[in-house]
GROMACS .gro file of C-alpha atoms in nm:
model
  150
    1UNK     CA    1   0.975  -2.933   0.592
    2UNK     CA    2   1.121  -2.833   0.261
    3UNK     CA    3   1.072  -3.147   0.054
    4UNK     CA    4   0.756  -3.358   0.058
    5UNK     CA    5   0.575  -3.144   0.322
    6UNK     CA    6   0.671  -2.811   0.161
    7UNK     CA    7   0.310  -2.729   0.075
    8UNK     CA    8   0.227  -2.723   0.446
    9UNK     CA    9   0.554  -2.635   0.618
   10UNK     CA   10   0.759  -2.449   0.356
   11UNK     CA   11   0.637  -2.097   0.426
   12UNK     CA   12   0.641  -2.143   0.808
   13UNK     CA   13   0.998  -2.272   0.776
   14UNK     CA   14   1.097  -1.951   0.599
   15UNK     CA   15   0.913  -1.743   0.861
   16UNK     CA   16   1.103  -1.918   1.139
   17UNK     CA   17   1.435  -1.879   0.957
   18UNK     CA   18   1.367  -1.508   0.899
   19UNK     CA   19   1.350  -1.449   1.275
   20UNK     CA   20   1.728  -1.411   1.255
   21UNK     CA   21   1.663  -1.073   1.092
   22UNK     CA   22   1.493  -0.934   1.401
   23UNK     CA   23   1.809  -0.772   1.542
   24UNK     CA   24   1.797  -0.451   1.338
   25UNK     CA   25   1.442  -0.355   1.445
   26UNK     CA   26   1.540  -0.421   1.806
   27UNK     CA   27   1.834  -0.181   1.776
   28UNK     CA   28   1.598   0.080   1.633
   29UNK     CA   29   1.356   0.028   1.923
   30UNK     CA   30   1.640   0.061   2.174
   31UNK     CA   31   1.754   0.385   2.012
   32UNK     CA   32   1.395   0.513   2.020
   33UNK     CA   33   1.357   0.421   2.387
   34UNK     CA   34   1.681   0.598   2.474
   35UNK     CA   35   1.563   0.912   2.295
   36UNK     CA   36   1.247   0.948   2.506
   37UNK     CA   37   1.294   1.238   2.746
   38UNK     CA   38   1.318   1.114   3.104
   39UNK     CA   39   1.139   1.419   3.242
   40UNK     CA   40   0.811   1.293   3.092
   41UNK     CA   41   0.828   0.965   3.285
   42UNK     CA   42   0.936   1.150   3.599
   43UNK     CA   43   0.641   1.389   3.571
   44UNK     CA   44   0.401   1.100   3.523
   45UNK     CA   45   0.550   0.923   3.823
   46UNK     CA   46   0.501   1.233   4.035
   47UNK     CA   47   0.141   1.251   3.913
   48UNK     CA   48   0.091   0.894   4.036
   49UNK     CA   49   0.108   0.698   3.711
   50UNK     CA   50   0.241   0.346   3.757
   51UNK     CA   51   0.433   0.124   3.515
   52UNK     CA   52   0.166   0.015   3.266
   53UNK     CA   53  -0.006   0.354   3.267
   54UNK     CA   54   0.328   0.529   3.199
   55UNK     CA   55   0.394   0.285   2.915
   56UNK     CA   56   0.056   0.350   2.747
   57UNK     CA   57   0.056   0.726   2.809
   58UNK     CA   58   0.421   0.821   2.753
   59UNK     CA   59   0.645   0.547   2.618
   60UNK     CA   60   0.421   0.412   2.343
   61UNK     CA   61   0.312   0.751   2.204
   62UNK     CA   62   0.671   0.878   2.204
   63UNK     CA   63   0.786   0.554   2.041
   64UNK     CA   64   0.509   0.554   1.779
   65UNK     CA   65   0.727   0.703   1.498
   66UNK     CA   66   0.978   0.424   1.557
   67UNK     CA   67   0.701   0.163   1.553
   68UNK     CA   68   0.569   0.307   1.225
   69UNK     CA   69   0.917   0.301   1.072
   70UNK     CA   70   0.968  -0.063   1.173
   71UNK     CA   71   0.624  -0.160   1.040
   72UNK     CA   72   0.694  -0.003   0.702
   73UNK     CA   73   1.038  -0.165   0.684
   74UNK     CA   74   0.878  -0.501   0.774
   75UNK     CA   75   0.616  -0.459   0.499
   76UNK     CA   76   0.887  -0.387   0.245
   77UNK     CA   77   1.102  -0.673   0.373
   78UNK     CA   78   0.816  -0.921   0.355
   79UNK     CA   79   0.809  -0.877  -0.021
   80UNK     CA   80   1.182  -0.937  -0.052
   81UNK     CA   81   1.200  -1.304   0.043
   82UNK     CA   82   1.471  -1.422  -0.190
   83UNK     CA   83   1.794  -1.538  -0.030
   84UNK     CA   84   1.652  -1.811   0.192
   85UNK     CA   85   1.421  -1.942  -0.080
   86UNK     CA   86   1.697  -1.939  -0.341
   87UNK     CA   87   1.948  -2.118  -0.121
   88UNK     CA   88   1.712  -2.364   0.050
   89UNK     CA   89   1.466  -2.473  -0.219
   90UNK     CA   90   1.490  -2.263  -0.537
   91UNK     CA   91   1.111  -2.249  -0.522
   92UNK     CA   92   1.050  -2.621  -0.512
   93UNK     CA   93   0.923  -2.881  -0.477
   94UNK     CA   94   0.681  -2.782  -0.743
   95UNK     CA   95   0.617  -2.417  -0.672
   96UNK     CA   96   0.537  -2.461  -0.303
   97UNK     CA   97   0.805  -2.215  -0.190
   98UNK     CA   98   0.814  -1.991  -0.496
   99UNK     CA   99   0.810  -1.633  -0.374
  100UNK     CA  100   0.752  -1.337  -0.604
  101UNK     CA  101   1.109  -1.204  -0.597
  102UNK     CA  102   1.251  -1.551  -0.654
  103UNK     CA  103   1.024  -1.594  -0.956
  104UNK     CA  104   1.133  -1.252  -1.080
  105UNK     CA  105   1.498  -1.358  -1.053
  106UNK     CA  106   1.442  -1.691  -1.224
  107UNK     CA  107   1.249  -1.527  -1.507
  108UNK     CA  108   1.521  -1.266  -1.557
  109UNK     CA  109   1.841  -1.464  -1.521
  110UNK     CA  110   1.750  -1.823  -1.602
  111UNK     CA  111   1.471  -1.783  -1.858
  112UNK     CA  112   1.612  -1.454  -1.993
  113UNK     CA  113   1.267  -1.295  -1.999
  114UNK     CA  114   1.392  -0.947  -1.913
  115UNK     CA  115   1.077  -0.766  -2.025
  116UNK     CA  116   0.850  -0.989  -1.818
  117UNK     CA  117   1.073  -0.970  -1.512
  118UNK     CA  118   1.094  -0.592  -1.548
  119UNK     CA  119   0.716  -0.574  -1.554
  120UNK     CA  120   0.708  -0.795  -1.245
  121UNK     CA  121   0.947  -0.556  -1.071
  122UNK     CA  122   0.723  -0.260  -1.155
  123UNK     CA  123   0.421  -0.444  -1.017
  124UNK     CA  124   0.616  -0.522  -0.701
  125UNK     CA  125   0.708  -0.154  -0.669
  126UNK     CA  126   0.344  -0.053  -0.711
  127UNK     CA  127   0.225  -0.302  -0.447
  128UNK     CA  128   0.488  -0.191  -0.197
  129UNK     CA  129   0.412   0.177  -0.264
  130UNK     CA  130   0.038   0.126  -0.215
  131UNK     CA  131   0.089  -0.064   0.111
  132UNK     CA  132   0.334   0.199   0.236
  133UNK     CA  133   0.095   0.485   0.158
  134UNK     CA  134  -0.193   0.297   0.322
  135UNK     CA  135   0.021   0.242   0.632
  136UNK     CA  136   0.115   0.608   0.647
  137UNK     CA  137  -0.246   0.720   0.603
  138UNK     CA  138  -0.377   0.479   0.868
  139UNK     CA  139  -0.111   0.594   1.113
  140UNK     CA  140  -0.187   0.967   1.094
  141UNK     CA  141  -0.405   0.968   1.404
  142UNK     CA  142  -0.193   0.716   1.595
  143UNK     CA  143   0.160   0.847   1.552
  144UNK     CA  144   0.285   1.119   1.782
  145UNK     CA  145   0.427   1.394   1.562
  146UNK     CA  146   0.614   1.578   1.837
  147UNK     CA  147   0.930   1.388   1.760
  148UNK     CA  148   1.182   1.235   1.991
  149UNK     CA  149   1.452   1.422   2.167
  150UNK     CA  150   1.537   1.604   2.481
   0.00000   0.00000   0.00000
């Protein structure tokens, strides 16, 4: 996957390997679920709402700030693919698994092009900022602003 077929399977191999990093978002979801007031689900149950209806009407809206947080963290994390690529392939063969942050590192610390790598870092910051702002703007109507808590 990482040698002769890297053009086809290199990026999916990194995506599969990055699934190990899914524990932290799960802990955040669990904390968000535990912070949802139980009286809301009890009231919906009394009103006759069943499992899926309670999920769509209570759980998901109350969990929406947590979902937004995890989405933004995932967007930021997707631009920080470095460790796996550096250890597994160093961007090769060719440039089939060369990610932006790995190229930034190689330009800075192997080619000693500090100015170029600094400019690359600023571009990366701008891209991440734009995507974060777009995510926040798109979520305005979908995220429950009441907050979690009892």
